[in-house]
Short mmCIF file of C-alpha atoms in Angstrom, two decimals:
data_model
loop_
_atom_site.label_atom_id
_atom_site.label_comp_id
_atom_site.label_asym_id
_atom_site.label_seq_id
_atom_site.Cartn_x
_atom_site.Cartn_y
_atom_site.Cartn_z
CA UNK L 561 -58.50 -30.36 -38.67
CA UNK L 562 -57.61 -26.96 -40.09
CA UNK L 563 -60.56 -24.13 -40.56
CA UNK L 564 -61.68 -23.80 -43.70
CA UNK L 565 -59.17 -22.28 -46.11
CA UNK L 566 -60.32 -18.37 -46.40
CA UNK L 567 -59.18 -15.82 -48.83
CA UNK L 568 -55.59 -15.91 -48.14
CA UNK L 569 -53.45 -17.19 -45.27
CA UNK L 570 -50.11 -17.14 -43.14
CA UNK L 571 -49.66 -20.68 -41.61
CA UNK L 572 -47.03 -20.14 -38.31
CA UNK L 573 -46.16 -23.50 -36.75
CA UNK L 574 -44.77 -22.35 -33.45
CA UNK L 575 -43.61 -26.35 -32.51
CA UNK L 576 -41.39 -25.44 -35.66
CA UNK L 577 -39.95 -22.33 -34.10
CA UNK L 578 -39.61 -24.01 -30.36
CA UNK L 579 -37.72 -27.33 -32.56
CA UNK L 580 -35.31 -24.42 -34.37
CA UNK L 581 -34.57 -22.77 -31.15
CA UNK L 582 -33.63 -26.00 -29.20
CA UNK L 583 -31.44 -26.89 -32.25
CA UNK L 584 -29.37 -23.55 -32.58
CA UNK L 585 -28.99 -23.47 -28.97
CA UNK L 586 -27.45 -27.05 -29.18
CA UNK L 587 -25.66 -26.81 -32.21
CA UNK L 588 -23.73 -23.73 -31.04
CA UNK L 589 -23.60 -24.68 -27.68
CA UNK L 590 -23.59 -21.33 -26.39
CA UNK L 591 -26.74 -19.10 -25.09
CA UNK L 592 -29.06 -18.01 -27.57
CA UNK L 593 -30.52 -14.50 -28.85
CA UNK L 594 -33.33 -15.40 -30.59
CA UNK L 595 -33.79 -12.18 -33.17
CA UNK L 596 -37.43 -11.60 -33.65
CA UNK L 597 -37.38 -8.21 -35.25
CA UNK L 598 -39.77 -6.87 -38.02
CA UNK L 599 -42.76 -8.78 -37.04
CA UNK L 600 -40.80 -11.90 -36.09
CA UNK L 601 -39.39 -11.94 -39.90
CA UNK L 602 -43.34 -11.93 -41.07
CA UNK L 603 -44.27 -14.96 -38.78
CA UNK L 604 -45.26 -12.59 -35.86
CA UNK L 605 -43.22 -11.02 -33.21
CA UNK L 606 -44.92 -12.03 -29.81
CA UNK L 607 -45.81 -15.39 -30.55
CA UNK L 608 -42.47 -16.57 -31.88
CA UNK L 609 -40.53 -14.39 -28.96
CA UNK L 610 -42.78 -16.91 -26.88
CA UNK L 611 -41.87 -20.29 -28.89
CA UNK L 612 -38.12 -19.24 -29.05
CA UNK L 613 -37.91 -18.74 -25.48
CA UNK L 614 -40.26 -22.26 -24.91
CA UNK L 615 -37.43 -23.68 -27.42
CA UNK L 616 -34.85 -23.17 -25.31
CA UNK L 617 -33.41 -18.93 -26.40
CA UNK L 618 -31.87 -17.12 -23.54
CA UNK L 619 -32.25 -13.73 -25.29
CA UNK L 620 -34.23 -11.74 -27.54
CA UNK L 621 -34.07 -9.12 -29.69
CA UNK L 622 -35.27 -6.86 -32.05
CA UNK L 623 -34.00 -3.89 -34.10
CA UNK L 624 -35.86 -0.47 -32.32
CA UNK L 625 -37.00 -0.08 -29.23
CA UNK L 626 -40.20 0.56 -30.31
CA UNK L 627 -40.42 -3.29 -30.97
CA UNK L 628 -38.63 -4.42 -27.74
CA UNK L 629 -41.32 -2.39 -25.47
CA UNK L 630 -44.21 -4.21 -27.12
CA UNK L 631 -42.52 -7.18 -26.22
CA UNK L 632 -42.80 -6.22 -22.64
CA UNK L 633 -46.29 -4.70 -23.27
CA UNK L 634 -47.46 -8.13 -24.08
CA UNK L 635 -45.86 -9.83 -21.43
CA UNK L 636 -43.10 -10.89 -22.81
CA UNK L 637 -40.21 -11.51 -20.26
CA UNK L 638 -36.51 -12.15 -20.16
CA UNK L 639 -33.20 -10.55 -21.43
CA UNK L 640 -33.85 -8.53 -24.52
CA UNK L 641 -31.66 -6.06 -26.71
CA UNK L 642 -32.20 -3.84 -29.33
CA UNK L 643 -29.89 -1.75 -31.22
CA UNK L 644 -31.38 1.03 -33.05
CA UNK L 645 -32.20 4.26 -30.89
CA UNK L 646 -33.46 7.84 -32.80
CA UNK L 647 -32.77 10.79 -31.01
CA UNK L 648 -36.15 10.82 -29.82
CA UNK L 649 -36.20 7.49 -27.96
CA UNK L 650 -38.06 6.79 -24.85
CA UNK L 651 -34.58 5.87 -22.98
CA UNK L 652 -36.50 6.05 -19.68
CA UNK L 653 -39.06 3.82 -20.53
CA UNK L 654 -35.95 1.82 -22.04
CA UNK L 655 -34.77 1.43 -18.55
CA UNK L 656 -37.57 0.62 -16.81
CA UNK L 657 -38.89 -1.97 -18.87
CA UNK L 658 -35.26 -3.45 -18.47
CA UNK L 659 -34.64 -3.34 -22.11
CA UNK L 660 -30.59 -3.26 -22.95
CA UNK L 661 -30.05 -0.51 -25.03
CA UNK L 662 -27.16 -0.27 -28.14
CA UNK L 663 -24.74 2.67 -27.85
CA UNK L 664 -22.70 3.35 -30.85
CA UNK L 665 -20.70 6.19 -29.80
CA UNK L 666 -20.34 8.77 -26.92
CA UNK L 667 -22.87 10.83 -27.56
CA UNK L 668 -25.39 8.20 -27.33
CA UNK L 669 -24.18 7.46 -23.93
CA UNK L 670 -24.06 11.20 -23.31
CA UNK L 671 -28.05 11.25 -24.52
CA UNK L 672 -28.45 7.98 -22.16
CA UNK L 673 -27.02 9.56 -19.51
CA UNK L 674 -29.23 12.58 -19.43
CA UNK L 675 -32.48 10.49 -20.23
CA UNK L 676 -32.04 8.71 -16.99
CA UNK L 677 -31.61 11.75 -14.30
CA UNK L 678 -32.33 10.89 -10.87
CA UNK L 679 -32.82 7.08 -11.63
CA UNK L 680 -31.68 5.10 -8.82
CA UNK L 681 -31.51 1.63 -10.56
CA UNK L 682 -28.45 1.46 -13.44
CA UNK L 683 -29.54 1.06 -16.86
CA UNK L 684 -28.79 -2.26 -18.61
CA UNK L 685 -26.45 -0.88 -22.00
CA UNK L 686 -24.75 -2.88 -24.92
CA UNK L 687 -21.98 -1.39 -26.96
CA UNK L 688 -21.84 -2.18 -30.37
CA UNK L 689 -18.31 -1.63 -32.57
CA UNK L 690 -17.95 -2.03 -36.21
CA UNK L 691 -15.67 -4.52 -37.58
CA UNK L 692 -16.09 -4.08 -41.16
CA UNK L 693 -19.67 -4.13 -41.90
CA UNK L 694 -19.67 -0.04 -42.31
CA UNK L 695 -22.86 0.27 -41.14
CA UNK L 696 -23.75 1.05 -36.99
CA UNK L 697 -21.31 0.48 -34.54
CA UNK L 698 -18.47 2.67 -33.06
CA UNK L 699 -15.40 2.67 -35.85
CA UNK L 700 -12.04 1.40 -34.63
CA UNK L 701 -11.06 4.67 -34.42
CA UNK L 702 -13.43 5.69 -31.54
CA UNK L 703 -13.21 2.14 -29.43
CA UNK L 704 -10.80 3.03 -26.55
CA UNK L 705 -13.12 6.83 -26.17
CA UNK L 706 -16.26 4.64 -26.24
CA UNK L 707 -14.96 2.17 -23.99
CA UNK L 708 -13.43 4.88 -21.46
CA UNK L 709 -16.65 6.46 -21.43
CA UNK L 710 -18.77 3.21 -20.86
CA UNK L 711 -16.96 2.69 -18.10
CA UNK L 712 -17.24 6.03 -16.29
CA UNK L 713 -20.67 5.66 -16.60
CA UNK L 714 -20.56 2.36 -14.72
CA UNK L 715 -18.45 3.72 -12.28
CA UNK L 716 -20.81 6.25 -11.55
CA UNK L 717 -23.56 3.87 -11.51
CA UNK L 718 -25.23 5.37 -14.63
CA UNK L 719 -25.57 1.63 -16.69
CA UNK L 720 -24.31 -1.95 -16.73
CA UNK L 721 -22.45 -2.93 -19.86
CA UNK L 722 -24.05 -5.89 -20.23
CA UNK L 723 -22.71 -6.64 -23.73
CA UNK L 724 -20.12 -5.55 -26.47
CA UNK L 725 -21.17 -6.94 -30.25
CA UNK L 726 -20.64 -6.79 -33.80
CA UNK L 727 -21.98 -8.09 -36.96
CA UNK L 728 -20.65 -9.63 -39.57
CA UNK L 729 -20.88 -8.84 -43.43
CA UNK L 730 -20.21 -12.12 -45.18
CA UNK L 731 -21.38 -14.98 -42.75
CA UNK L 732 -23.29 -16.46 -45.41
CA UNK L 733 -19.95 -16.99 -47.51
CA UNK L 734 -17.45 -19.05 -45.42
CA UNK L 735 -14.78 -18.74 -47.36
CA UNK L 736 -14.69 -14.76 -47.75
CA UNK L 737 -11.95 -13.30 -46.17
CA UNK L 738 -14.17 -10.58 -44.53
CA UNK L 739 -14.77 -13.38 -42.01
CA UNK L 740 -11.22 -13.62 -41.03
CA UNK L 741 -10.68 -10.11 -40.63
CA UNK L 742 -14.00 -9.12 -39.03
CA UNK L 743 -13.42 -11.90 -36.25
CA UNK L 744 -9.66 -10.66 -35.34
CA UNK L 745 -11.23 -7.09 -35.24
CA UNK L 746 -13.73 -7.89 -32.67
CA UNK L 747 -11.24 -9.73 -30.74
CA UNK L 748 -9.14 -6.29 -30.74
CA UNK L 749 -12.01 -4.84 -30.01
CA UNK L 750 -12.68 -6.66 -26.73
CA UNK L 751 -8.86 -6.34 -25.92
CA UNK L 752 -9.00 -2.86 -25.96
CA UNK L 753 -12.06 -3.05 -23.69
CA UNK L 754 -10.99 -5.33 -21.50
CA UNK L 755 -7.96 -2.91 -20.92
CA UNK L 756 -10.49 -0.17 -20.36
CA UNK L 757 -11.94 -2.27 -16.73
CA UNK L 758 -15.30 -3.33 -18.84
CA UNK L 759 -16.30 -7.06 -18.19
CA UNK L 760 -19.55 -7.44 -19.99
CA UNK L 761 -21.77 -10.60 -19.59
CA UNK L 762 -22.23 -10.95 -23.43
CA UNK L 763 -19.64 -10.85 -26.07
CA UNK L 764 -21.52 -11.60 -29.24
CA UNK L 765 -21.14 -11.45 -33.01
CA UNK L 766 -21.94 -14.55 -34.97
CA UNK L 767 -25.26 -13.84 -36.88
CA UNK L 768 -27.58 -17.27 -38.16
CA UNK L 769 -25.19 -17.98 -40.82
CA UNK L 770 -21.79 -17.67 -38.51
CA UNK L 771 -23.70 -20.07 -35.79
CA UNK L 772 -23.40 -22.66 -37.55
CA UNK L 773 -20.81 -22.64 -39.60
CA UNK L 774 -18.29 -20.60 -37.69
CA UNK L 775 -17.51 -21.73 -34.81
CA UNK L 776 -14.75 -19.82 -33.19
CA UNK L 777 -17.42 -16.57 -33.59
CA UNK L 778 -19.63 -18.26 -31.26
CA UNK L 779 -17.90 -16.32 -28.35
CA UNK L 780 -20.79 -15.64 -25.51
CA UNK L 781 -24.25 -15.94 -27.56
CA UNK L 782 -25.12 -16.06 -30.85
CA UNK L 783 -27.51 -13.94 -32.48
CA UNK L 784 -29.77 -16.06 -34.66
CA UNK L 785 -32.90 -14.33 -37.09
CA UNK L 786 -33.81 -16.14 -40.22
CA UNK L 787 -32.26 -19.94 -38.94
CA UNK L 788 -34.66 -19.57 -35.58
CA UNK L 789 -37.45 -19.99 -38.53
CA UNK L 790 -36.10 -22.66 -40.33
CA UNK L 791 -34.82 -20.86 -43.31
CA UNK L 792 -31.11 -21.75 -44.17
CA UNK L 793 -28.78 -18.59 -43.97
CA UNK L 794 -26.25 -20.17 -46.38
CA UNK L 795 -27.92 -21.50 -49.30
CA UNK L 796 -25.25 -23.74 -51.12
CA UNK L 797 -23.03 -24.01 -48.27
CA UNK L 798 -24.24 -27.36 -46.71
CA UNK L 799 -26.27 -25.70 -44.02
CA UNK L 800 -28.87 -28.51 -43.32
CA UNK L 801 -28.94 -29.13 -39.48
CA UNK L 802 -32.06 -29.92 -39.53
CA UNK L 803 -33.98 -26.64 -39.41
CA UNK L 804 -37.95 -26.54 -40.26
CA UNK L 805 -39.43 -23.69 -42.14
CA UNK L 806 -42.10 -22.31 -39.49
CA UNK L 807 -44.50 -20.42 -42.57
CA UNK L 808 -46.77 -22.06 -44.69
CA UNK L 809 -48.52 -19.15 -47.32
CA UNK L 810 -51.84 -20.45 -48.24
CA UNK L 811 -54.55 -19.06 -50.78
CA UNK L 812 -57.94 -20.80 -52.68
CA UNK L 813 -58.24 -21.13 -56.52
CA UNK L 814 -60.97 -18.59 -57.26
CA UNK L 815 -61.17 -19.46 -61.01
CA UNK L 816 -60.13 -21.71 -63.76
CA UNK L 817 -60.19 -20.65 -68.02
CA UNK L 818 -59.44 -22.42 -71.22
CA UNK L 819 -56.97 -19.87 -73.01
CA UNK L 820 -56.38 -20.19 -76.97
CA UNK L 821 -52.73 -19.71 -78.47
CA UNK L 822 -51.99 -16.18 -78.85
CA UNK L 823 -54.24 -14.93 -75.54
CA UNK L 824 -52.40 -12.60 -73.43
CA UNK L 825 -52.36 -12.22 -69.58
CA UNK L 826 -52.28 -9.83 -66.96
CA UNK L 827 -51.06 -6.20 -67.76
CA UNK L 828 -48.95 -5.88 -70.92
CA UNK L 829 -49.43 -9.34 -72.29
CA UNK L 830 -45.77 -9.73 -71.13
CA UNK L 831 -46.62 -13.77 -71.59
CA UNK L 832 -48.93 -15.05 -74.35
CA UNK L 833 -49.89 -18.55 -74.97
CA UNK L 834 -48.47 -20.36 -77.15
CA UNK L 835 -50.43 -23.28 -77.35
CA UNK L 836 -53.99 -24.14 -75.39
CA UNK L 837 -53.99 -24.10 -72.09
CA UNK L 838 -55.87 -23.44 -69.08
CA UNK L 839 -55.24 -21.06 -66.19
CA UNK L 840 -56.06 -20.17 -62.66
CA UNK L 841 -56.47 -17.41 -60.84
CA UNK L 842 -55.41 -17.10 -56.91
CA UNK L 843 -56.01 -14.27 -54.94
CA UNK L 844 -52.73 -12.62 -53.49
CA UNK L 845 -50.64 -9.72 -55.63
CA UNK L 846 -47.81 -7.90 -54.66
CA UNK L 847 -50.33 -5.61 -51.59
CA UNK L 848 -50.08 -9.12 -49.86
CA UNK L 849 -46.38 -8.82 -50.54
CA UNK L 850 -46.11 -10.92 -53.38
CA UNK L 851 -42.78 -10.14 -55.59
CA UNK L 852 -44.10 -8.27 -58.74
CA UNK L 853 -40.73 -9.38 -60.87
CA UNK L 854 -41.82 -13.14 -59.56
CA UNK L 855 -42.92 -13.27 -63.07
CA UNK L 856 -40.30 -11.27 -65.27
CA UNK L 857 -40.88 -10.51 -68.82
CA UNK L 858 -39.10 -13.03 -71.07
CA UNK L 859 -37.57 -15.24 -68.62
CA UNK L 860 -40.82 -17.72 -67.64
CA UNK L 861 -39.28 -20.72 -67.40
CA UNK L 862 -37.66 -18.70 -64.27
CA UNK L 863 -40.91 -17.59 -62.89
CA UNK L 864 -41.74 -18.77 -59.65
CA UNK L 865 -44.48 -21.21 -58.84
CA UNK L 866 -47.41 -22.16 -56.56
CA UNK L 867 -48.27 -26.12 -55.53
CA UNK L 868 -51.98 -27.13 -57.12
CA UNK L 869 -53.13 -30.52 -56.73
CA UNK L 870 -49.29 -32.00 -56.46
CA UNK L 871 -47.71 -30.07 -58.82
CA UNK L 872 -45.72 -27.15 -59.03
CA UNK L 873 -47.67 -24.36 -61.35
CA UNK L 874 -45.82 -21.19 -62.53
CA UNK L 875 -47.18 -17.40 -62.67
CA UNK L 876 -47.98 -16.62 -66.00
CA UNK L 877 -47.91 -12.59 -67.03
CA UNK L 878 -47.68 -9.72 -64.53
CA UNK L 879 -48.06 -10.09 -60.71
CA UNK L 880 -51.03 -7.39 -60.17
CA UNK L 881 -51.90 -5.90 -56.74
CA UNK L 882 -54.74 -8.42 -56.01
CA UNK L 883 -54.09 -11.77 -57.54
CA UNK L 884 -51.51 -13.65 -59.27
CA UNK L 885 -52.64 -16.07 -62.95
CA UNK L 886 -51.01 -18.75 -62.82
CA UNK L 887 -50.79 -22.24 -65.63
CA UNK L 888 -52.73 -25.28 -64.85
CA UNK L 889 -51.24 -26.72 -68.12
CA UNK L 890 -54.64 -27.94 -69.34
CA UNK L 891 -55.70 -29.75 -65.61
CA UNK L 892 -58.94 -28.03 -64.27
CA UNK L 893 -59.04 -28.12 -60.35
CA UNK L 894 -61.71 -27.54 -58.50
CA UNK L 895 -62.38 -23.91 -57.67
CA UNK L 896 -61.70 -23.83 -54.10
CA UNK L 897 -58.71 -25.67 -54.29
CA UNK L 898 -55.50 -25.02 -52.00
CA UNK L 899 -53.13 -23.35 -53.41
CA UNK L 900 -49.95 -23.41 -51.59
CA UNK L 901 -47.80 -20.12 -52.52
CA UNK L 902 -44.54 -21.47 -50.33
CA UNK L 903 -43.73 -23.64 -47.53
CA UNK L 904 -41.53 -26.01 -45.76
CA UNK L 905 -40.52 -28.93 -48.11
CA UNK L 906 -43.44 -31.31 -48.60
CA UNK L 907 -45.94 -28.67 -47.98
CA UNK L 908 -47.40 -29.06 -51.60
CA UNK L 909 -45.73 -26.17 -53.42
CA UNK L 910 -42.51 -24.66 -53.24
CA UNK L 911 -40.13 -23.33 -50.42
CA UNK L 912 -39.39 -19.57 -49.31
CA UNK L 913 -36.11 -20.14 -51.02
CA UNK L 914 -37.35 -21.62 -54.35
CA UNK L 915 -39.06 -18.27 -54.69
CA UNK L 916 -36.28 -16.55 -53.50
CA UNK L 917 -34.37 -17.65 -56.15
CA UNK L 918 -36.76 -16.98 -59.00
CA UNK L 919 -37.53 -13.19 -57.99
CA UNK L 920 -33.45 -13.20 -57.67
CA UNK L 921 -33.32 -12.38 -53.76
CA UNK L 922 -32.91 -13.82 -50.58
CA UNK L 923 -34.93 -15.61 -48.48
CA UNK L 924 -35.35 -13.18 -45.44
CA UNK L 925 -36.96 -10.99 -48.42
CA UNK L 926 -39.50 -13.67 -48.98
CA UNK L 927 -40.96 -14.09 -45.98
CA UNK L 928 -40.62 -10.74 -44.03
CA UNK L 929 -42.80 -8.87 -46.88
CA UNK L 930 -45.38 -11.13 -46.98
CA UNK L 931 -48.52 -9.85 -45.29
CA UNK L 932 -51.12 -7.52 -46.43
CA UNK L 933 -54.56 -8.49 -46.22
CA UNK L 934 -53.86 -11.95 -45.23
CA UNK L 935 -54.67 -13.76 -42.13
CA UNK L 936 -51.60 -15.34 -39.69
CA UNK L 937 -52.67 -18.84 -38.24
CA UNK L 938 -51.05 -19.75 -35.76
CA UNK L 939 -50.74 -23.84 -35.48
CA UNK L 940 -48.39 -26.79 -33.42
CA UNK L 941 -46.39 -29.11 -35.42
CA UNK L 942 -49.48 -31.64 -37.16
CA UNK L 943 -52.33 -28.79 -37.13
CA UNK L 944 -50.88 -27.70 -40.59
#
């Protein structure tokens, strides 16, 4: 039985993210990199690196290196990459907590390099190329130099290339021809590094999106974030393998009014009533990470909605930094009630991409910015 609901809550079913893990890693049939950057996408890093790697991931990774050594200050264990680097990165503690760095050009494998002086043990080093995205990654024009230089540092016994990798721009849209052209790319790219005597362990580049529905991207690995916890990367594209939403966002109804036609609520009076009603009030704004245009001034039939007692209940006026008012229609629930803000289907309310959709965003949004002053749970499979 679950504690007593408190002010507001994170639900994190971890049997979820072990079930999403063994079904990537199935699906695409190649190792997985289970992606558990930014706090794990809001569901929490450690504990989800720990269920994806239960599940069945290879890999993991995060985006700094700040993140990946807190993996390994927890315990955490196991291949793990991560791809952004400042200037003023620990590189030596990089190496010795056998982290795989991202290079991007020669200078970073210059700064490398020099960070790891009198080491006797090679680093462990991924190169990262840009096919078309335009955002890290060595540009075409600097491959071959990048590649020649990798592989004098391997020669020298510097680093292992243990990986070469892109990303791609348009995964979630199948069709786009960005696809087509980013894929050939890294295929050129590996060509040309091929030619330069690098053999890494990992060639990677399909993202959640290109994992399952691209399947000649699936190469060595694939790299999967948002589908590892349950959240389709291709909404509208027939995506449903049979992924389960891992987060369940939980609050109690504090209050319940009568309103008369013409009351206003929340700051502005952007939404008046029109006829009697009654209203609740639930305790999460936009400090917990709740979208402040969930509610947007003259569209709120678009507004997004909270499950009460069965049914689906949209925010009425503006989303303020503390609590959210929301329409009971006339019904009075109990004060106490659960309220539940989003979860997987059946949950009681709606899903991380219903709300998506009403505050005009993306699902990753959704869930990664939810936080604040809430408590994570952390449950397996019927605890919810």
């Amino acid at each position: 039985m679950a504690p007593p609901l408190g002010p507001a809550e994170i639900v994190v079913d971890l049997d979820a993210i072990r079930a999403n893990a063994r079904l990537l890693r199935s699906t695409a049939g190649v190792p997985l990199i289970a992606v558990v950057k930014a706090d794990g996408y809001g569901h929490g890093m450690v504990e989800c690196a720990r269920a994806a790697l239960e599940g069945g991931a290879e890999w993991l990774a995060t985006a700094t290196l700040e993140e990946a050594l807190a993996l390994r200050s927890a315990g955490v264990g196991g291949p793990l990459l991560c791809w952004i680097t400042g200037p003023d990165a620990d590189l030596a503690a990089a190496a010795d907590a056998e982290v795989d760095v991202t290079a991007y050009s020669v200078d970073e494998l210059d700064a490398i390099e020099a960070a790891l002086a009198g080491r006797d043990a090679p680093a462990r080093v991924q190169l990262k190329v840009d096919t078309g995205l335009s955002r890290g990654g060595a540009p075409r024009s600097a491959w071959a130099e990048v590649f020649a230089r990798a592989r004098r540092g391997e020669e020298q016994g510097t680093w292992r290339i243990t990986g070469v990798w892109s990303h791609f721009a348009c995964a979630d849209e199948p069709e786009h021809p960005a696809n087509d052209r980013q894929e050939a790319a890294f295929r050129d790219a590996l060509e040309i590094a091929e030619a330069q005597g690098l053999r890494p362990e990992l060639r990677h580049l399909a993202n959640s999106a290109a994992a399952i529905l691209r399947p000649s991207s699936r190469f060595d690995a694939v790299r999967c974030g948002i589908a590892l916890y349950g959240l389709d990367p291709a909404p509208g594209e027939a995506t449903d393998i049979g992924l389960v939403p891992a987060m369940t966002v939980r609050a109690p109804l504090l209050m319940v009014k009568d309103l008369a036609p013409g009351d206003g609520v929340s700051y502005g009076h952007h939404w008046v009533a029109e006829r009697p009603t009654t209203v609740g009030l639930v305790p999460v704004g936009y400090a917990e990470g709740i979208p402040r245009h969930a509610s947007r001034p003259g569209a709120a039939d678009a507004a997004a909605r909270v499950g009460i007692d069965g049914r689906l209940r949209p925010i009425r006026g503006t989303v303020c930094m503390d609590q959210i008012v929301v329409d009971l229609d006339g019904d009075r629930p109990a004060v106490g009630s659960p309220v539940t803000v989003f979860g997987p289907p059946g949950a009681g309310g709606p899903t991380a991409q219903d709300w998506a959709e009403a505050c005009g965003t993306i699902n990753y949004e959704i869930v990664t910015r939810i936080g604040g002053r809430m408590s994570r749970r952390y449950v397996e499979g019927a605890q919810r």
